[in-house]
Short mmCIF file of C-alpha atoms and ligand atoms in Angstrom, two decimals:
data_model
loop_
_atom_site.label_atom_id
_atom_site.label_comp_id
_atom_site.label_asym_id
_atom_site.label_seq_id
_atom_site.Cartn_x
_atom_site.Cartn_y
_atom_site.Cartn_z
CA PHE A 1 168.77 6.76 99.79
CA VAL A 2 168.37 3.07 100.06
CA LEU A 3 172.02 2.61 98.76
CA MET A 4 173.26 5.21 101.23
CA ALA A 5 171.23 3.89 104.13
CA THR A 6 172.44 0.25 103.38
CA GLY A 7 176.21 1.48 103.06
CA GLN A 8 175.77 3.50 106.33
CA SER A 9 174.16 0.57 108.15
CA ALA A 10 176.99 -1.78 107.25
CA LEU A 11 179.65 0.68 108.48
CA VAL A 12 177.78 1.22 111.67
CA ALA A 13 177.29 -2.64 112.12
CA ALA A 14 180.98 -3.16 111.45
CA GLY A 15 181.88 -0.58 114.03
CA ALA A 16 183.54 1.75 111.52
CA LEU A 17 181.03 4.51 112.22
CA ARG A 18 179.71 5.51 115.64
CA MET A 19 176.37 6.99 114.93
CA PRO A 20 172.73 5.76 114.90
CA PHE A 21 171.22 3.81 111.99
CA LEU A 22 169.96 6.24 109.39
CA ALA A 23 167.13 3.95 108.04
CA SER A 24 164.52 2.33 110.14
CA LEU A 25 161.80 0.03 108.69
CA PRO A 26 158.91 2.54 109.13
CA PHE A 27 160.99 5.31 107.75
CA VAL A 28 161.80 3.31 104.61
CA GLY A 29 158.05 2.60 104.29
CA ILE A 30 157.33 6.22 104.27
CA ILE A 31 160.01 7.13 101.89
CA ALA A 32 158.84 4.34 99.48
CA ALA A 33 155.21 5.53 99.69
CA MET A 34 156.24 9.12 99.01
CA GLY A 35 158.50 8.03 96.18
CA TYR A 36 155.59 6.10 94.70
CA GLU A 37 153.21 9.01 94.86
CA LEU A 38 155.64 11.54 93.47
CA SER A 39 156.59 9.34 90.49
CA ARG A 40 152.92 8.71 89.83
CA ASP A 41 152.27 12.46 89.72
CA VAL A 42 155.23 12.89 87.44
CA PHE A 43 153.97 10.27 85.09
CA LYS A 44 150.48 11.74 85.32
CA ALA A 45 151.82 15.15 84.43
CA ALA A 46 153.79 13.85 81.52
CA LYS A 47 150.66 12.04 80.22
CA LEU A 48 148.51 15.31 80.75
CA SER A 49 150.96 17.38 78.91
CA GLU A 50 150.87 14.86 76.12
CA ASP A 51 146.99 14.73 76.02
CA LEU A 52 146.94 18.51 76.10
CA LYS A 53 149.23 18.73 73.16
CA ASN A 54 147.04 16.19 71.23
CA SER A 55 143.83 17.95 72.10
CA GLN A 56 145.34 21.39 71.02
CA LEU A 57 146.41 19.77 67.86
CA ARG A 58 142.95 18.27 67.38
CA LEU A 59 141.32 21.66 68.07
CA SER A 60 143.55 23.54 65.68
CA GLN A 61 143.07 20.94 63.08
CA ALA A 62 139.30 21.10 63.57
CA ALA A 63 139.31 24.94 63.56
CA ALA A 64 141.36 24.85 60.26
CA ALA A 65 139.12 22.31 58.70
CA ALA A 66 136.01 24.42 59.51
CA SER A 67 137.97 27.66 58.48
CA MET A 68 137.53 28.85 61.95
CA VAL A 69 139.64 31.48 63.67
CA ILE A 70 140.24 31.18 67.53
CA TRP A 71 140.75 34.56 69.20
CA GLU A 72 141.20 35.87 72.60
CA TRP A 73 140.62 39.35 73.91
CA ASP A 74 142.26 40.42 77.05
CA VAL A 75 139.77 42.95 78.39
CA ALA A 76 142.23 44.67 80.80
CA THR A 77 145.00 45.37 78.37
CA GLY A 78 142.74 45.53 75.31
CA ARG A 79 144.95 43.21 73.31
CA ILE A 80 143.54 40.73 71.03
CA LEU A 81 145.43 37.50 70.07
CA VAL A 82 144.76 35.96 66.82
CA SER A 83 146.47 33.33 64.81
CA ASP A 84 148.28 34.31 61.57
CA LYS A 85 145.55 32.56 59.71
CA GLY A 86 142.95 34.55 61.57
CA ARG A 87 144.77 37.69 60.68
CA GLY A 88 144.43 36.62 57.06
CA ILE A 89 140.66 36.39 57.28
CA TYR A 90 140.39 39.78 58.88
CA GLY A 91 142.97 41.17 56.38
CA LEU A 92 145.10 42.31 59.33
CA PRO A 93 148.92 42.72 58.68
CA GLU A 94 151.05 40.00 60.32
CA SER A 95 153.31 41.91 62.71
CA THR A 96 151.14 44.63 64.26
CA ASP A 97 149.63 44.24 67.66
CA VAL A 98 145.88 43.88 67.47
CA ASP A 99 143.74 45.75 69.91
CA LEU A 100 140.04 46.64 70.19
CA SER A 101 140.31 50.02 68.35
CA LEU A 102 142.19 48.46 65.41
CA PHE A 103 139.61 45.57 65.21
CA LEU A 104 136.76 48.20 65.28
CA SER A 105 138.39 50.33 62.65
CA ILE A 106 138.38 47.53 60.10
CA LEU A 107 134.73 46.88 60.37
CA HIS A 108 132.15 48.12 58.06
CA GLU A 109 130.94 51.52 59.38
CA HIS A 110 127.27 50.33 59.50
CA ASP A 111 128.18 47.28 61.50
CA ARG A 112 130.58 48.97 63.95
CA PRO A 113 128.12 50.40 66.49
CA GLY A 114 126.08 46.97 66.53
CA VAL A 115 129.40 45.14 67.33
CA ARG A 116 130.51 47.60 69.88
CA ARG A 117 127.10 47.34 71.60
CA ALA A 118 127.06 43.58 71.55
CA LEU A 119 130.54 43.49 73.06
CA ASP A 120 129.57 45.87 75.83
CA GLU A 121 126.45 43.86 76.54
CA SER A 122 128.38 40.64 76.85
CA LEU A 123 130.88 42.27 79.22
CA ALA A 124 128.14 43.76 81.32
CA GLY A 125 126.82 40.23 81.88
CA GLY A 126 124.22 39.88 79.13
CA ALA A 127 124.18 37.04 76.59
CA ALA A 128 127.14 35.49 74.88
CA PHE A 129 128.65 37.45 72.10
CA ALA A 130 127.17 36.31 68.68
CA GLU A 131 127.36 38.69 65.70
CA GLU A 132 127.68 38.86 62.01
CA TYR A 133 129.38 41.70 60.55
CA ARG A 134 131.30 42.98 57.57
CA VAL A 135 135.03 43.72 57.45
CA ARG A 136 136.78 45.83 55.00
CA MET A 137 139.70 44.15 53.48
CA PRO A 138 142.84 46.22 52.55
CA ASP A 139 141.90 45.95 48.74
CA GLY A 140 138.55 47.48 49.59
CA SER A 141 136.53 44.36 49.22
CA ILE A 142 133.96 43.24 51.90
CA ARG A 143 134.12 40.09 53.89
CA TRP A 144 131.33 38.76 56.14
CA ILE A 145 132.46 37.31 59.43
CA SER A 146 130.32 35.31 61.78
CA ALA A 147 131.70 35.43 65.40
CA THR A 148 130.77 34.08 68.82
CA GLY A 149 132.47 34.49 72.13
CA HIS A 150 132.08 34.31 75.79
CA VAL A 151 133.41 36.14 78.74
CA GLU A 152 135.50 34.81 81.43
CA ARG A 153 135.30 36.58 84.85
CA ASP A 154 137.46 36.71 87.97
CA ALA A 155 136.17 35.59 91.39
CA HIS A 156 134.48 39.11 91.80
CA GLY A 157 132.73 38.64 88.53
CA ALA A 158 134.78 41.30 86.72
CA PRO A 159 135.35 40.39 82.99
CA GLN A 160 138.94 39.28 82.35
CA LEU A 161 138.98 37.62 78.99
CA MET A 162 136.82 37.07 76.03
CA ARG A 163 137.43 33.92 74.01
CA GLY A 164 135.85 33.04 70.93
CA VAL A 165 135.72 31.75 67.33
CA SER A 166 135.03 33.49 64.01
CA ILE A 167 134.41 32.11 60.61
CA ASP A 168 134.42 33.63 57.12
CA ALA A 169 130.64 33.77 56.18
CA THR A 170 131.06 35.58 52.92
CA GLU A 171 129.98 32.54 50.79
CA ARG A 172 126.85 31.85 52.91
CA LYS A 173 125.92 35.49 53.11
CA SER A 174 126.19 35.87 49.35
CA ALA A 175 124.10 32.60 48.85
CA GLU A 176 121.48 34.09 51.25
CA MET A 177 121.48 37.33 49.26
CA ARG A 178 120.96 35.43 46.09
CA VAL A 179 118.01 33.58 47.67
CA GLU A 180 116.65 36.93 49.03
CA LEU A 181 117.00 38.51 45.55
CA GLN A 182 115.18 35.46 43.95
CA ARG A 183 112.44 35.79 46.53
CA GLN A 184 111.99 39.46 45.66
CA GLU A 185 111.96 38.58 41.98
CA LEU A 186 109.35 35.95 42.68
CA ALA A 187 107.27 38.23 44.77
CA HIS A 188 107.46 40.94 42.01
CA LEU A 189 106.44 38.33 39.36
CA SER A 190 103.49 37.25 41.32
CA ARG A 191 102.33 40.88 41.75
CA VAL A 192 102.59 41.41 38.04
CA SER A 193 100.64 38.14 37.44
CA VAL A 194 97.86 39.20 39.81
CA LEU A 195 97.69 42.59 38.21
CA GLY A 196 97.72 40.85 34.83
CA GLU A 197 94.64 38.89 35.83
CA MET A 198 93.07 42.09 36.91
CA ALA A 199 94.01 43.98 33.80
CA GLY A 200 90.51 43.79 32.35
CA THR A 201 88.78 45.17 35.44
CA LEU A 202 91.45 47.75 36.05
CA ALA A 203 90.98 49.03 32.57
CA HIS A 204 87.27 49.23 33.31
CA GLU A 205 87.96 51.06 36.60
CA LEU A 206 90.07 53.61 34.77
CA ASN A 207 87.39 53.89 32.12
CA GLN A 208 84.80 55.10 34.61
CA PRO A 209 86.48 58.43 35.75
CA LEU A 210 87.68 59.01 32.14
CA ALA A 211 84.10 58.75 30.79
CA ALA A 212 82.85 60.98 33.67
CA ILE A 213 85.50 63.51 32.90
CA LEU A 214 84.51 63.45 29.26
CA SER A 215 80.76 63.87 29.79
CA ASN A 216 81.35 66.50 32.48
CA SER A 217 83.62 68.58 30.11
CA GLN A 218 81.06 68.30 27.35
CA VAL A 219 78.32 69.58 29.66
CA GLY A 220 80.62 72.37 30.70
CA ARG A 221 81.34 73.28 27.10
CA ARG A 222 77.77 73.37 26.28
CA SER A 223 76.92 75.57 29.18
CA MET A 224 79.44 78.04 28.13
CA ASP A 225 77.72 78.60 24.84
CA GLN A 226 74.62 79.84 26.79
CA ALA A 227 74.17 83.64 26.91
CA GLN A 228 74.65 83.66 30.55
CA PRO A 229 76.65 80.60 31.69
CA ASP A 230 75.75 79.28 35.19
CA LEU A 231 79.02 79.92 37.07
CA ALA A 232 78.03 77.94 40.05
CA GLU A 233 77.34 74.97 37.77
CA MET A 234 80.62 75.40 36.06
CA ALA A 235 82.50 75.31 39.30
CA ALA A 236 80.59 72.18 40.38
CA ILE A 237 81.46 70.52 36.99
CA LEU A 238 85.18 71.44 37.34
CA ASP A 239 85.18 70.01 40.98
CA ASP A 240 83.76 66.79 39.65
CA ILE A 241 86.31 66.65 36.89
CA SER A 242 89.22 67.06 39.29
CA ILE A 243 87.75 64.35 41.70
CA ASP A 244 87.51 61.89 38.79
CA ALA A 245 90.97 62.83 37.58
CA LYS A 246 92.38 62.20 41.00
CA ARG A 247 90.56 58.88 41.24
CA ALA A 248 92.05 57.72 37.88
CA GLY A 249 95.47 58.98 39.01
CA HIS A 250 95.15 56.94 42.26
CA ILE A 251 94.44 53.75 40.37
CA ILE A 252 97.33 54.34 38.12
CA HIS A 253 99.68 55.08 40.94
CA GLY A 254 98.55 52.05 42.79
CA MET A 255 99.25 49.99 39.65
CA ARG A 256 102.52 51.52 39.08
CA SER A 257 103.76 50.91 42.58
CA MET A 258 102.61 47.35 42.40
CA LEU A 259 104.53 46.80 39.13
CA LYS A 260 107.67 48.64 40.33
CA LYS A 261 110.63 46.56 41.28
CA SER A 262 111.81 48.14 44.40
CA PRO A 263 113.68 46.36 47.19
CA PRO A 264 111.82 46.21 50.42
CA ASP A 265 112.50 48.98 52.91
CA ASP A 266 113.23 47.65 56.34
CA GLU A 267 112.53 50.86 58.05
CA ALA A 268 109.08 51.36 56.54
CA VAL A 269 106.20 52.00 58.82
CA ILE A 270 102.43 51.93 57.59
CA ASP A 271 99.02 52.65 58.76
CA VAL A 272 97.29 49.35 58.17
CA ASN A 273 93.88 50.83 57.69
CA GLU A 274 95.10 53.31 55.06
CA THR A 275 96.87 50.46 53.22
CA PHE A 276 93.63 48.43 53.41
CA GLU A 277 91.65 51.32 51.85
CA GLN A 278 94.21 51.55 49.03
CA VAL A 279 93.85 47.86 48.34
CA MET A 280 89.98 48.35 48.32
CA ALA A 281 90.33 51.10 45.71
CA LEU A 282 92.32 48.83 43.41
CA LEU A 283 89.98 46.00 43.90
CA GLN A 284 86.65 47.69 43.82
CA SER A 285 85.71 46.78 40.27
CA GLU A 286 86.94 43.24 40.64
CA ILE A 287 84.49 42.90 43.73
CA ILE A 288 81.66 44.45 41.81
CA ARG A 289 82.31 42.34 38.74
CA ARG A 290 82.05 39.18 40.95
CA LYS A 291 78.91 40.54 42.55
CA LYS A 292 80.45 40.09 46.07
CA GLU A 293 80.59 42.25 49.13
CA ILE A 294 83.20 43.06 51.62
CA HIS A 295 82.35 44.35 55.09
CA PRO A 296 85.27 45.98 56.73
CA THR A 297 85.56 46.66 60.48
CA LEU A 298 88.56 48.83 60.93
CA GLY A 299 90.19 49.21 64.35
CA LYS A 300 90.33 52.59 65.95
CA ASP A 301 93.57 54.08 67.21
CA LEU A 302 95.54 51.36 65.47
CA PRO A 303 99.19 51.74 66.14
CA LYS A 304 101.45 51.86 63.04
CA ALA A 305 103.00 48.57 61.74
CA ARG A 306 106.58 48.03 60.75
CA ALA A 307 106.11 46.84 57.17
CA GLY A 308 106.46 47.96 53.60
CA GLN A 309 103.32 49.41 51.94
CA ILE A 310 103.56 47.45 48.74
CA GLU A 311 104.34 44.11 50.44
CA VAL A 312 101.27 44.37 52.69
CA GLN A 313 99.13 45.40 49.66
CA GLN A 314 100.37 42.37 47.87
CA ILE A 315 99.48 39.95 50.72
CA LEU A 316 96.02 41.58 51.11
CA ILE A 317 95.26 41.32 47.49
CA ASN A 318 96.39 37.66 47.47
CA MET A 319 94.10 37.01 50.41
CA ILE A 320 91.14 38.90 49.18
CA ILE A 321 91.24 37.41 45.69
CA ASN A 322 91.64 33.90 47.15
CA GLY A 323 88.49 34.67 49.36
CA LEU A 324 86.53 35.90 46.38
CA ASP A 325 87.59 32.83 44.35
CA ALA A 326 86.41 30.51 47.25
CA MET A 327 83.13 32.48 47.43
CA GLN A 328 82.57 32.04 43.67
CA SER A 329 81.28 28.54 44.21
CA GLN A 330 78.86 29.68 46.96
CA PRO A 331 75.44 31.22 46.30
CA ALA A 332 75.69 34.97 46.67
CA GLY A 333 74.56 36.46 49.97
CA LEU A 334 77.12 36.42 52.74
CA PRO A 335 79.78 39.05 52.61
CA MET A 336 83.60 38.60 53.21
CA ARG A 337 84.53 40.25 56.57
CA ILE A 338 87.81 42.09 57.07
CA GLU A 339 88.78 43.19 60.55
CA THR A 340 91.84 45.23 61.67
CA PHE A 341 92.81 45.38 65.32
CA HIS A 342 95.84 45.13 67.62
CA ASN A 343 97.11 43.52 70.79
CA GLU A 344 100.38 44.40 72.65
CA ALA A 345 102.68 43.10 69.96
CA TRP A 346 100.91 42.93 66.64
CA VAL A 347 98.64 44.78 64.31
CA VAL A 348 96.27 42.12 62.84
CA ILE A 349 94.35 41.89 59.77
CA ALA A 350 91.83 39.16 59.75
CA ILE A 351 90.11 38.09 56.45
CA LYS A 352 87.18 35.86 56.77
CA ASP A 353 85.41 34.70 53.58
CA ALA A 354 82.11 33.09 53.03
CA GLY A 355 83.51 30.19 50.84
CA PRO A 356 83.40 26.57 51.71
CA GLY A 357 86.50 26.83 53.96
CA ILE A 358 89.76 25.01 53.50
CA SER A 359 89.25 21.31 52.71
CA PRO A 360 91.23 18.72 54.81
CA GLU A 361 93.36 17.57 51.91
CA VAL A 362 94.34 21.15 51.00
CA GLN A 363 95.06 22.26 54.54
CA PRO A 364 98.59 20.66 55.05
CA ARG A 365 99.72 21.84 51.67
CA LEU A 366 98.02 25.36 51.73
CA PHE A 367 101.34 27.32 51.99
CA GLU A 368 103.38 24.91 49.71
CA PRO A 369 104.71 26.65 46.65
CA PHE A 370 103.02 25.64 43.37
CA TYR A 371 100.28 23.90 45.24
CA THR A 372 96.88 24.98 43.66
CA THR A 373 93.47 23.52 43.17
CA LYS A 374 92.58 26.07 40.54
CA PRO A 375 92.82 25.31 36.86
CA GLU A 376 94.46 28.64 36.12
CA GLY A 377 96.07 28.97 39.47
CA LEU A 378 99.86 29.22 39.96
CA GLY A 379 99.87 28.10 43.57
CA LEU A 380 102.32 30.79 44.61
CA GLY A 381 100.08 33.48 46.27
CA LEU A 382 100.03 31.95 49.67
CA SER A 383 103.70 30.82 49.83
CA ILE A 384 104.93 34.13 48.72
CA SER A 385 102.52 35.90 51.07
CA ARG A 386 103.86 33.84 53.99
CA SER A 387 107.46 34.38 53.14
CA ILE A 388 106.83 38.20 52.89
CA ALA A 389 105.09 38.18 56.22
CA GLU A 390 107.95 36.24 57.87
CA ARG A 391 110.54 38.59 56.36
CA LEU A 392 108.55 41.48 57.79
CA GLY A 393 108.85 39.70 61.13
CA GLY A 394 105.27 38.91 61.23
CA GLU A 395 103.06 35.80 60.68
CA LEU A 396 100.34 34.57 58.28
CA SER A 397 98.13 31.78 59.33
CA ALA A 398 94.87 30.14 58.17
CA ARG A 399 92.10 28.28 59.79
CA ASN A 400 88.46 27.33 59.25
CA HIS A 401 86.13 29.72 61.11
CA PRO A 402 83.69 27.97 63.33
CA ASP A 403 80.91 30.04 61.59
CA GLY A 404 82.10 28.59 58.25
CA GLY A 405 84.52 29.97 55.66
CA ALA A 406 88.28 30.35 55.77
CA GLU A 407 90.03 32.88 57.96
CA PHE A 408 93.35 34.16 57.18
CA ARG A 409 95.20 36.27 59.80
CA LEU A 410 98.16 38.51 59.01
CA LEU A 411 100.12 39.62 62.14
CA LEU A 412 102.41 42.54 61.61
CA PRO A 413 104.89 43.82 64.31
CA ILE A 414 103.89 47.22 65.90
CA ALA A 415 106.39 49.90 64.94
CA THR A 416 108.18 51.15 68.15
P1 ADP B 1 96.48 29.95 43.84
O1 ADP B 1 95.38 31.00 44.36
O2 ADP B 1 97.16 30.35 42.59
O3 ADP B 1 95.83 28.48 43.73
P2 ADP B 1 97.53 30.10 46.42
O4 ADP B 1 98.84 29.72 46.97
O5 ADP B 1 97.06 31.48 46.71
O6 ADP B 1 97.55 29.83 44.99
O7 ADP B 1 96.45 29.13 47.00
C1 ADP B 1 96.69 27.78 47.17
C2 ADP B 1 95.44 26.90 47.31
O8 ADP B 1 95.01 27.14 48.62
C3 ADP B 1 94.28 27.28 46.44
O9 ADP B 1 94.42 26.66 45.15
C4 ADP B 1 93.09 26.86 47.19
O10 ADP B 1 92.85 25.43 46.97
C5 ADP B 1 93.52 27.11 48.60
N1 ADP B 1 93.02 28.30 49.24
C6 ADP B 1 93.48 29.59 49.20
N2 ADP B 1 92.73 30.48 49.85
C7 ADP B 1 91.56 29.84 50.09
C8 ADP B 1 90.40 30.14 50.83
N3 ADP B 1 90.12 31.48 51.09
N4 ADP B 1 89.37 29.10 50.90
C9 ADP B 1 89.56 27.95 50.52
N5 ADP B 1 90.73 27.45 49.94
C10 ADP B 1 91.67 28.32 49.68
#
């Protein structure tokens, strides 16, 4: 423009052209300012595109380094965009279009409803999508995926797009499962060791009904030798025998289930008072042998708790034996008090002993594995009990009661 305007001005000045000058000073100023702005924007755009390329490169390098898959789900069309590497993680063929139904079809059937629900909730405006699920690979193997995503909406709030990342969590999951298995093994070992310690008293406990059965059957046999056996007495004897046989059966059943190695049942629901009574039946002779007393106050109309029977029994046995151990050093007299009650969220079992309480140096290490102050102790009871309680979604806490003695509280979630 400058060249053209200069040429034109020269021609007009020389009289070769008869027209007004094209360029005036203010006009050139405006053109120069516009030119400057425009070229600055062009440079800026070029720089932005360079930055964008770099940041995309960084993002994809970071994603690759973290074995992350970036995906995008177009809610309207249902299409899912995944990189080729991402397809590999999901075991998806390279060329096919991926949509929601194809994605759902490769999920493990147990996880499919949960993932569907989580996606629907995120779309409906709930929390961000964050799920762990299993995917079936074409060769039949299972892969764990951990995925998070968030929904992008239009101006009216309607969901348009869900963007997210997924990672292959198979390694972590199998490590977690190994730890869980070890935890179960340990819990089992500690049950076996508690029962081992109680073997003597349990044998004694079994001996009682067996001896009663023996003497009752001898009395019965003798009365049959009489000319006219007393049938009413015979009936009473047989009733006694069957009660004693049942008692022995209960003890054996309790021991067997404690010794059994069964994986925890996440769906299990228990009546805490009933579980407590079973524990009392197992511990009865131990309590008598130690010349101690337990005063239970069982809550009425207690709701059921979501927990496994054996697991809660194991925690209770640990707590009660610990309490009895603590009371060993104290002069006999005060009993151990066990209370069951509930609030809105929890069924609570409170075990308050009449021992010296938890000493200040023990307090911070109470739930530490292998921490014990007993010469024969393993130091595993409390740490295992707490890990069981937490796995059940509950809590196990300890404090010194204002009236003296230690109080342990086991909180179990109410079954809904
Ligand atoms: P262990 O009974 O084998 O020692 P635990 O983990 O059950 O293992 O207990 C760890 C320690 O906590 C005990 O050695 C004891 O010092 C302390 N402790 C546990 N229960 C009580 C209690 N009721 N009163 C006082 N101290 C307790």
